[in-house]
Amino acid sequence: MKLANPDLQRQIATLAAVVGSILINTLSNIFPLNGVSVGNLSNTLFASVQIIPANYAFAIWGLIYIGLSAFGIYQLQPTQRENPRLQHSGYLLAIACISQCAWIYLFLARVFPLSNLAMLGSLVPLMVMYQRLGIGRERVSRQERWFIHLPISVYLGWISVATIVNVAIGLYSLKWYGWGIAPSIWTVVMMTIASIIAAVISIQRHDTAYVLVIVWALVAISIRQANVPLIMVTGWVLAIVLMGLNLVNELKALSKITTNN
């Protein structure tokens, strides 16, 4: 008996994982475990966790799922079956999506420390996939840039933010009070770290999509914490600096392309 094409298996598994994650996320909002959604838990049990963005920021999941759907359909095409970058990425996106589903269950079940492990189960594969796809470093077709690179950049950007938020929630659930350091200081530290990572990606990879996701989160945190001047001002300043840095890097990259041509 002839074995199924392993590349076709990967393509189908990737699309199935994307569809499954969208379905699980949708059902978790319509029929949440114990009758409480992720948003409700965040706004009640963790209302005092200052790194959590304003509620509107989570609308980005709509964009993420549109991108992942486009990714899933595009990579399923026969012409992409032997795409070396997709082959090298293997089942990494499927693993990230499955881990995301596990995170939803663990968070709704209020097993917050374990939910951090599930979040890492999404973050790490996406980081590896980002590297293997050569996002921002390899020249690819416009279609591959839009349907492969862009969805992963946006997804990774938001999961990077979500990981920081989830760690803060996990520590809060364990009654860790930050060694006596004020929560606003910790929040500023985490925002600064996220911004530094985005700045490095902007400089090294010119990945505007990733940077914009971090800016989106910074602004949303600032808006939610408008009554905490330190956090609000820091968030807006970091967002503006990132936007400026990214614009300069994009102009430099465009100048090099124009010069070479």
PDB file of C-alpha atoms in Angstrom:
ATOM      1  CA  MET A   1       0.000   0.000   0.000  1.00  0.00           C
ATOM      2  CA  LYS A   2       1.364   3.396  -0.998  1.00  0.00           C
ATOM      3  CA  LEU A   3       1.790   5.760   1.925  1.00  0.00           C
ATOM      4  CA  ALA A   4       0.163   9.167   1.759  1.00  0.00           C
ATOM      5  CA  ASN A   5       2.357  12.059   0.693  1.00  0.00           C
ATOM      6  CA  PRO A   6       3.903  13.441   3.921  1.00  0.00           C
ATOM      7  CA  ASP A   7       3.735  16.981   2.557  1.00  0.00           C
ATOM      8  CA  LEU A   8       0.025  16.590   1.836  1.00  0.00           C
ATOM      9  CA  GLN A   9      -0.459  15.262   5.358  1.00  0.00           C
ATOM     10  CA  ARG A  10       1.293  18.337   6.740  1.00  0.00           C
ATOM     11  CA  GLN A  11      -0.849  20.640   4.623  1.00  0.00           C
ATOM     12  CA  ILE A  12      -4.091  19.016   5.769  1.00  0.00           C
ATOM     13  CA  ALA A  13      -2.998  18.901   9.416  1.00  0.00           C
ATOM     14  CA  THR A  14      -2.078  22.597   9.322  1.00  0.00           C
ATOM     15  CA  LEU A  15      -5.429  23.648   7.882  1.00  0.00           C
ATOM     16  CA  ALA A  16      -7.292  21.360  10.304  1.00  0.00           C
ATOM     17  CA  ALA A  17      -5.429  22.885  13.271  1.00  0.00           C
ATOM     18  CA  VAL A  18      -6.249  26.418  12.114  1.00  0.00           C
ATOM     19  CA  VAL A  19      -9.931  25.604  11.632  1.00  0.00           C
ATOM     20  CA  GLY A  20      -9.987  23.761  14.960  1.00  0.00           C
ATOM     21  CA  SER A  21      -8.480  26.692  16.851  1.00  0.00           C
ATOM     22  CA  ILE A  22     -11.007  29.109  15.335  1.00  0.00           C
ATOM     23  CA  LEU A  23     -13.849  26.762  16.219  1.00  0.00           C
ATOM     24  CA  ILE A  24     -12.665  26.206  19.798  1.00  0.00           C
ATOM     25  CA  ASN A  25     -12.175  29.929  20.369  1.00  0.00           C
ATOM     26  CA  THR A  26     -15.645  30.690  18.976  1.00  0.00           C
ATOM     27  CA  LEU A  27     -17.317  28.013  21.096  1.00  0.00           C
ATOM     28  CA  SER A  28     -15.445  29.182  24.208  1.00  0.00           C
ATOM     29  CA  ASN A  29     -17.105  32.564  23.801  1.00  0.00           C
ATOM     30  CA  ILE A  30     -20.581  31.237  22.967  1.00  0.00           C
ATOM     31  CA  PHE A  31     -20.563  28.397  25.495  1.00  0.00           C
ATOM     32  CA  PRO A  32     -17.790  29.264  27.986  1.00  0.00           C
ATOM     33  CA  LEU A  33     -16.662  26.724  30.558  1.00  0.00           C
ATOM     34  CA  ASN A  34     -18.501  27.315  33.852  1.00  0.00           C
ATOM     35  CA  GLY A  35     -20.424  30.109  32.126  1.00  0.00           C
ATOM     36  CA  VAL A  36     -17.549  32.607  32.316  1.00  0.00           C
ATOM     37  CA  SER A  37     -15.573  33.729  29.269  1.00  0.00           C
ATOM     38  CA  VAL A  38     -11.864  34.555  29.098  1.00  0.00           C
ATOM     39  CA  GLY A  39     -12.695  38.261  28.936  1.00  0.00           C
ATOM     40  CA  ASN A  40     -14.958  38.077  31.975  1.00  0.00           C
ATOM     41  CA  LEU A  41     -12.280  36.310  34.012  1.00  0.00           C
ATOM     42  CA  SER A  42      -9.675  38.878  33.036  1.00  0.00           C
ATOM     43  CA  ASN A  43     -11.943  41.795  33.891  1.00  0.00           C
ATOM     44  CA  THR A  44     -13.005  40.406  37.269  1.00  0.00           C
ATOM     45  CA  LEU A  45     -10.373  38.203  38.879  1.00  0.00           C
ATOM     46  CA  PHE A  46      -7.477  40.132  37.341  1.00  0.00           C
ATOM     47  CA  ALA A  47      -8.844  43.658  37.111  1.00  0.00           C
ATOM     48  CA  SER A  48      -5.858  44.922  39.107  1.00  0.00           C
ATOM     49  CA  VAL A  49      -3.254  43.347  36.759  1.00  0.00           C
ATOM     50  CA  GLN A  50      -2.081  46.486  35.006  1.00  0.00           C
ATOM     51  CA  ILE A  51      -0.423  44.913  31.982  1.00  0.00           C
ATOM     52  CA  ILE A  52      -3.772  43.717  30.583  1.00  0.00           C
ATOM     53  CA  PRO A  53      -4.783  45.803  27.516  1.00  0.00           C
ATOM     54  CA  ALA A  54      -8.167  47.481  27.108  1.00  0.00           C
ATOM     55  CA  ASN A  55     -10.950  45.149  25.991  1.00  0.00           C
ATOM     56  CA  TYR A  56     -11.096  46.483  22.433  1.00  0.00           C
ATOM     57  CA  ALA A  57      -7.510  45.322  21.814  1.00  0.00           C
ATOM     58  CA  PHE A  58      -8.607  41.680  21.729  1.00  0.00           C
ATOM     59  CA  ALA A  59     -10.538  42.378  18.526  1.00  0.00           C
ATOM     60  CA  ILE A  60      -7.176  41.702  16.885  1.00  0.00           C
ATOM     61  CA  TRP A  61      -8.068  38.009  17.090  1.00  0.00           C
ATOM     62  CA  GLY A  62     -10.413  38.619  14.164  1.00  0.00           C
ATOM     63  CA  LEU A  63      -7.454  39.806  12.078  1.00  0.00           C
ATOM     64  CA  ILE A  64      -5.302  36.929  13.331  1.00  0.00           C
ATOM     65  CA  TYR A  65      -7.877  34.323  12.340  1.00  0.00           C
ATOM     66  CA  ILE A  66      -8.432  35.900   8.928  1.00  0.00           C
ATOM     67  CA  GLY A  67      -4.671  35.727   8.393  1.00  0.00           C
ATOM     68  CA  LEU A  68      -4.379  32.153   9.621  1.00  0.00           C
ATOM     69  CA  SER A  69      -7.294  31.106   7.408  1.00  0.00           C
ATOM     70  CA  ALA A  70      -5.545  32.662   4.421  1.00  0.00           C
ATOM     71  CA  PHE A  71      -2.334  30.877   5.459  1.00  0.00           C
ATOM     72  CA  GLY A  72      -4.119  27.539   5.791  1.00  0.00           C
ATOM     73  CA  ILE A  73      -5.795  27.778   2.388  1.00  0.00           C
ATOM     74  CA  TYR A  74      -2.722  29.140   0.591  1.00  0.00           C
ATOM     75  CA  GLN A  75      -0.357  26.481   1.936  1.00  0.00           C
ATOM     76  CA  LEU A  76      -2.840  23.758   0.925  1.00  0.00           C
ATOM     77  CA  GLN A  77      -2.362  24.513  -2.761  1.00  0.00           C
ATOM     78  CA  PRO A  78      -0.522  21.805  -4.742  1.00  0.00           C
ATOM     79  CA  THR A  79       2.008  24.455  -5.831  1.00  0.00           C
ATOM     80  CA  GLN A  80       2.980  24.972  -2.182  1.00  0.00           C
ATOM     81  CA  ARG A  81       3.313  21.293  -1.349  1.00  0.00           C
ATOM     82  CA  GLU A  82       7.065  21.298  -1.843  1.00  0.00           C
ATOM     83  CA  ASN A  83       7.738  24.873  -0.776  1.00  0.00           C
ATOM     84  CA  PRO A  84      11.051  24.382   1.095  1.00  0.00           C
ATOM     85  CA  ARG A  85      10.249  27.022   3.714  1.00  0.00           C
ATOM     86  CA  LEU A  86       6.897  25.421   4.515  1.00  0.00           C
ATOM     87  CA  GLN A  87       8.480  21.983   4.531  1.00  0.00           C
ATOM     88  CA  HIS A  88      11.120  23.215   6.964  1.00  0.00           C
ATOM     89  CA  SER A  89       8.391  24.691   9.174  1.00  0.00           C
ATOM     90  CA  GLY A  90       6.704  21.303   9.411  1.00  0.00           C
ATOM     91  CA  TYR A  91       3.892  21.078  11.948  1.00  0.00           C
ATOM     92  CA  LEU A  92       4.940  24.119  13.974  1.00  0.00           C
ATOM     93  CA  LEU A  93       1.798  26.149  13.228  1.00  0.00           C
ATOM     94  CA  ALA A  94      -0.383  23.154  14.029  1.00  0.00           C
ATOM     95  CA  ILE A  95       1.379  22.773  17.377  1.00  0.00           C
ATOM     96  CA  ALA A  96       0.891  26.480  18.129  1.00  0.00           C
ATOM     97  CA  CYS A  97      -2.826  26.287  17.332  1.00  0.00           C
ATOM     98  CA  ILE A  98      -3.337  23.136  19.420  1.00  0.00           C
ATOM     99  CA  SER A  99      -1.492  24.751  22.332  1.00  0.00           C
ATOM    100  CA  GLN A 100      -3.718  27.791  22.009  1.00  0.00           C
ATOM    101  CA  CYS A 101      -6.774  25.537  22.350  1.00  0.00           C
ATOM    102  CA  ALA A 102      -5.225  23.970  25.437  1.00  0.00           C
ATOM    103  CA  TRP A 103      -4.613  27.447  26.854  1.00  0.00           C
ATOM    104  CA  ILE A 104      -8.282  28.357  26.456  1.00  0.00           C
ATOM    105  CA  TYR A 105      -9.358  25.274  28.413  1.00  0.00           C
ATOM    106  CA  LEU A 106      -6.754  25.709  31.171  1.00  0.00           C
ATOM    107  CA  PHE A 107      -7.504  29.416  31.573  1.00  0.00           C
ATOM    108  CA  LEU A 108     -11.251  28.878  31.740  1.00  0.00           C
ATOM    109  CA  ALA A 109     -10.658  26.003  34.171  1.00  0.00           C
ATOM    110  CA  ARG A 110      -8.713  28.551  36.260  1.00  0.00           C
ATOM    111  CA  VAL A 111      -5.515  26.525  36.199  1.00  0.00           C
ATOM    112  CA  PHE A 112      -3.564  29.686  35.549  1.00  0.00           C
ATOM    113  CA  PRO A 113       0.025  28.517  36.206  1.00  0.00           C
ATOM    114  CA  LEU A 114      -0.423  25.596  33.774  1.00  0.00           C
ATOM    115  CA  SER A 115      -1.954  27.938  31.227  1.00  0.00           C
ATOM    116  CA  ASN A 116       1.492  29.575  31.053  1.00  0.00           C
ATOM    117  CA  LEU A 117       2.951  26.316  29.775  1.00  0.00           C
ATOM    118  CA  ALA A 118       0.264  26.139  27.113  1.00  0.00           C
ATOM    119  CA  MET A 119       1.024  29.714  26.117  1.00  0.00           C
ATOM    120  CA  LEU A 120       4.696  28.823  25.732  1.00  0.00           C
ATOM    121  CA  GLY A 121       3.512  25.902  23.617  1.00  0.00           C
ATOM    122  CA  SER A 122       2.236  28.513  21.158  1.00  0.00           C
ATOM    123  CA  LEU A 123       5.030  31.056  21.519  1.00  0.00           C
ATOM    124  CA  VAL A 124       8.028  28.768  21.027  1.00  0.00           C
ATOM    125  CA  PRO A 125       6.818  27.029  17.823  1.00  0.00           C
ATOM    126  CA  LEU A 126       5.876  30.403  16.345  1.00  0.00           C
ATOM    127  CA  MET A 127       9.319  31.795  17.159  1.00  0.00           C
ATOM    128  CA  VAL A 128      10.978  28.816  15.484  1.00  0.00           C
ATOM    129  CA  MET A 129       8.649  29.089  12.506  1.00  0.00           C
ATOM    130  CA  TYR A 130       9.387  32.797  12.197  1.00  0.00           C
ATOM    131  CA  GLN A 131      13.078  31.938  11.942  1.00  0.00           C
ATOM    132  CA  ARG A 132      12.609  29.064   9.497  1.00  0.00           C
ATOM    133  CA  LEU A 133      10.420  31.112   7.179  1.00  0.00           C
ATOM    134  CA  GLY A 134      13.122  33.772   7.097  1.00  0.00           C
ATOM    135  CA  ILE A 135      10.581  36.533   7.643  1.00  0.00           C
ATOM    136  CA  GLY A 136      12.171  39.884   6.887  1.00  0.00           C
ATOM    137  CA  ARG A 137      15.344  38.263   5.629  1.00  0.00           C
ATOM    138  CA  GLU A 138      14.457  36.091   2.634  1.00  0.00           C
ATOM    139  CA  ARG A 139      13.045  37.525  -0.571  1.00  0.00           C
ATOM    140  CA  VAL A 140       9.803  35.793  -1.454  1.00  0.00           C
ATOM    141  CA  SER A 141       6.912  36.383  -3.818  1.00  0.00           C
ATOM    142  CA  ARG A 142       4.259  38.958  -2.967  1.00  0.00           C
ATOM    143  CA  GLN A 143       1.730  36.156  -2.455  1.00  0.00           C
ATOM    144  CA  GLU A 144       3.966  34.365   0.021  1.00  0.00           C
ATOM    145  CA  ARG A 145       4.659  37.597   1.848  1.00  0.00           C
ATOM    146  CA  TRP A 146       0.928  38.327   2.223  1.00  0.00           C
ATOM    147  CA  PHE A 147      -0.370  34.813   2.857  1.00  0.00           C
ATOM    148  CA  ILE A 148       2.545  33.245   4.773  1.00  0.00           C
ATOM    149  CA  HIS A 149       4.783  35.881   6.340  1.00  0.00           C
ATOM    150  CA  LEU A 150       2.188  38.466   7.337  1.00  0.00           C
ATOM    151  CA  PRO A 151      -0.157  36.074   9.206  1.00  0.00           C
ATOM    152  CA  ILE A 152       2.732  34.594  11.197  1.00  0.00           C
ATOM    153  CA  SER A 153       4.137  38.042  12.051  1.00  0.00           C
ATOM    154  CA  VAL A 154       0.779  39.229  13.402  1.00  0.00           C
ATOM    155  CA  TYR A 155       0.125  35.977  15.262  1.00  0.00           C
ATOM    156  CA  LEU A 156       3.594  35.922  16.820  1.00  0.00           C
ATOM    157  CA  GLY A 157       3.333  39.589  17.759  1.00  0.00           C
ATOM    158  CA  TRP A 158       0.099  39.088  19.666  1.00  0.00           C
ATOM    159  CA  ILE A 159       1.205  35.820  21.293  1.00  0.00           C
ATOM    160  CA  SER A 160       4.342  37.661  22.463  1.00  0.00           C
ATOM    161  CA  VAL A 161       2.098  40.200  24.196  1.00  0.00           C
ATOM    162  CA  ALA A 162      -0.267  37.505  25.455  1.00  0.00           C
ATOM    163  CA  THR A 163       2.616  35.576  27.002  1.00  0.00           C
ATOM    164  CA  ILE A 164       3.723  38.598  29.034  1.00  0.00           C
ATOM    165  CA  VAL A 165       0.138  39.205  30.159  1.00  0.00           C
ATOM    166  CA  ASN A 166      -0.426  35.564  31.001  1.00  0.00           C
ATOM    167  CA  VAL A 167       2.747  35.340  33.084  1.00  0.00           C
ATOM    168  CA  ALA A 168       1.582  38.380  35.055  1.00  0.00           C
ATOM    169  CA  ILE A 169      -1.806  36.738  35.589  1.00  0.00           C
ATOM    170  CA  GLY A 170      -0.203  33.458  36.636  1.00  0.00           C
ATOM    171  CA  LEU A 171       2.033  35.184  39.175  1.00  0.00           C
ATOM    172  CA  TYR A 172      -0.900  37.200  40.507  1.00  0.00           C
ATOM    173  CA  SER A 173      -2.943  34.005  40.937  1.00  0.00           C
ATOM    174  CA  LEU A 174      -0.095  32.582  43.030  1.00  0.00           C
ATOM    175  CA  LYS A 175      -0.214  35.726  45.191  1.00  0.00           C
ATOM    176  CA  TRP A 176       3.228  36.911  44.102  1.00  0.00           C
ATOM    177  CA  TYR A 177       3.498  40.591  44.890  1.00  0.00           C
ATOM    178  CA  GLY A 178       6.631  41.538  42.972  1.00  0.00           C
ATOM    179  CA  TRP A 179       9.170  41.590  45.840  1.00  0.00           C
ATOM    180  CA  GLY A 180       7.640  44.779  47.114  1.00  0.00           C
ATOM    181  CA  ILE A 181       8.102  46.642  43.821  1.00  0.00           C
ATOM    182  CA  ALA A 182       5.025  48.612  42.752  1.00  0.00           C
ATOM    183  CA  PRO A 183       2.842  46.920  40.082  1.00  0.00           C
ATOM    184  CA  SER A 184       3.094  50.036  37.909  1.00  0.00           C
ATOM    185  CA  ILE A 185       6.892  49.693  37.838  1.00  0.00           C
ATOM    186  CA  TRP A 186       6.663  46.036  36.804  1.00  0.00           C
ATOM    187  CA  THR A 187       4.170  47.002  34.118  1.00  0.00           C
ATOM    188  CA  VAL A 188       6.538  49.640  32.736  1.00  0.00           C
ATOM    189  CA  VAL A 189       9.396  47.118  32.780  1.00  0.00           C
ATOM    190  CA  MET A 190       7.369  44.557  30.812  1.00  0.00           C
ATOM    191  CA  MET A 191       6.196  47.180  28.325  1.00  0.00           C
ATOM    192  CA  THR A 192       9.782  48.302  27.820  1.00  0.00           C
ATOM    193  CA  ILE A 193      11.016  44.744  27.266  1.00  0.00           C
ATOM    194  CA  ALA A 194       8.288  44.128  24.663  1.00  0.00           C
ATOM    195  CA  SER A 195       9.239  47.401  22.971  1.00  0.00           C
ATOM    196  CA  ILE A 196      12.940  46.526  22.882  1.00  0.00           C
ATOM    197  CA  ILE A 197      12.130  43.198  21.223  1.00  0.00           C
ATOM    198  CA  ALA A 198       9.962  44.993  18.661  1.00  0.00           C
ATOM    199  CA  ALA A 199      12.723  47.545  18.047  1.00  0.00           C
ATOM    200  CA  VAL A 200      15.267  44.786  17.398  1.00  0.00           C
ATOM    201  CA  ILE A 201      12.898  43.090  14.965  1.00  0.00           C
ATOM    202  CA  SER A 202      12.299  46.408  13.227  1.00  0.00           C
ATOM    203  CA  ILE A 203      16.025  47.046  12.862  1.00  0.00           C
ATOM    204  CA  GLN A 204      17.046  43.531  11.858  1.00  0.00           C
ATOM    205  CA  ARG A 205      14.011  42.383   9.856  1.00  0.00           C
ATOM    206  CA  HIS A 206      11.991  45.497   8.955  1.00  0.00           C
ATOM    207  CA  ASP A 207       8.872  43.600  10.057  1.00  0.00           C
ATOM    208  CA  THR A 208       6.287  46.365  10.263  1.00  0.00           C
ATOM    209  CA  ALA A 209       3.430  43.965  11.029  1.00  0.00           C
ATOM    210  CA  TYR A 210       5.072  42.686  14.214  1.00  0.00           C
ATOM    211  CA  VAL A 211       5.915  46.219  15.338  1.00  0.00           C
ATOM    212  CA  LEU A 212       2.373  47.473  14.740  1.00  0.00           C
ATOM    213  CA  VAL A 213       0.950  44.663  16.879  1.00  0.00           C
ATOM    214  CA  ILE A 214       3.178  45.703  19.774  1.00  0.00           C
ATOM    215  CA  VAL A 215       2.180  49.354  19.255  1.00  0.00           C
ATOM    216  CA  TRP A 216      -1.477  48.281  19.270  1.00  0.00           C
ATOM    217  CA  ALA A 217      -0.961  46.564  22.629  1.00  0.00           C
ATOM    218  CA  LEU A 218       0.991  49.472  24.156  1.00  0.00           C
ATOM    219  CA  VAL A 219      -1.722  51.969  23.251  1.00  0.00           C
ATOM    220  CA  ALA A 220      -4.430  49.651  24.595  1.00  0.00           C
ATOM    221  CA  ILE A 221      -2.576  49.255  27.902  1.00  0.00           C
ATOM    222  CA  SER A 222      -2.166  53.034  28.126  1.00  0.00           C
ATOM    223  CA  ILE A 223      -5.877  53.576  27.526  1.00  0.00           C
ATOM    224  CA  ARG A 224      -6.893  50.987  30.129  1.00  0.00           C
ATOM    225  CA  GLN A 225      -4.500  52.514  32.678  1.00  0.00           C
ATOM    226  CA  ALA A 226      -5.323  56.160  31.905  1.00  0.00           C
ATOM    227  CA  ASN A 227      -5.636  56.776  35.648  1.00  0.00           C
ATOM    228  CA  VAL A 228      -2.028  55.638  36.231  1.00  0.00           C
ATOM    229  CA  PRO A 229       0.119  58.416  34.682  1.00  0.00           C
ATOM    230  CA  LEU A 230       3.367  56.420  34.747  1.00  0.00           C
ATOM    231  CA  ILE A 231       1.909  53.576  32.694  1.00  0.00           C
ATOM    232  CA  MET A 232      -0.138  55.803  30.408  1.00  0.00           C
ATOM    233  CA  VAL A 233       2.742  58.136  29.514  1.00  0.00           C
ATOM    234  CA  THR A 234       5.244  55.286  29.146  1.00  0.00           C
ATOM    235  CA  GLY A 235       2.933  53.362  26.837  1.00  0.00           C
ATOM    236  CA  TRP A 236       2.311  56.317  24.553  1.00  0.00           C
ATOM    237  CA  VAL A 237       5.993  57.285  24.465  1.00  0.00           C
ATOM    238  CA  LEU A 238       7.100  53.745  23.640  1.00  0.00           C
ATOM    239  CA  ALA A 239       4.434  53.456  20.946  1.00  0.00           C
ATOM    240  CA  ILE A 240       5.502  56.732  19.322  1.00  0.00           C
ATOM    241  CA  VAL A 241       9.197  55.821  19.498  1.00  0.00           C
ATOM    242  CA  LEU A 242       8.521  52.424  17.913  1.00  0.00           C
ATOM    243  CA  MET A 243       6.485  53.985  15.121  1.00  0.00           C
ATOM    244  CA  GLY A 244       9.226  56.521  14.444  1.00  0.00           C
ATOM    245  CA  LEU A 245      11.983  53.905  14.507  1.00  0.00           C
ATOM    246  CA  ASN A 246      10.045  51.634  12.195  1.00  0.00           C
ATOM    247  CA  LEU A 247       9.395  54.470   9.748  1.00  0.00           C
ATOM    248  CA  VAL A 248      13.109  55.325   9.638  1.00  0.00           C
ATOM    249  CA  ASN A 249      14.043  51.669   9.081  1.00  0.00           C
ATOM    250  CA  GLU A 250      11.484  51.278   6.303  1.00  0.00           C
ATOM    251  CA  LEU A 251      12.724  54.429   4.568  1.00  0.00           C
ATOM    252  CA  LYS A 252      16.315  53.152   4.787  1.00  0.00           C
ATOM    253  CA  ALA A 253      15.287  49.806   3.309  1.00  0.00           C
ATOM    254  CA  LEU A 254      13.369  51.538   0.506  1.00  0.00           C
ATOM    255  CA  SER A 255      16.361  53.758  -0.198  1.00  0.00           C
ATOM    256  CA  LYS A 256      18.643  50.733  -0.555  1.00  0.00           C
ATOM    257  CA  ILE A 257      16.235  49.066  -2.954  1.00  0.00           C
ATOM    258  CA  THR A 258      15.978  52.240  -5.055  1.00  0.00           C
ATOM    259  CA  THR A 259      19.770  52.627  -5.092  1.00  0.00           C
ATOM    260  CA  ASN A 260      20.331  49.003  -6.135  1.00  0.00           C
ATOM    261  CA  ASN A 261      17.850  49.357  -8.952  1.00  0.00           C
TER     262      ASN A 261
END
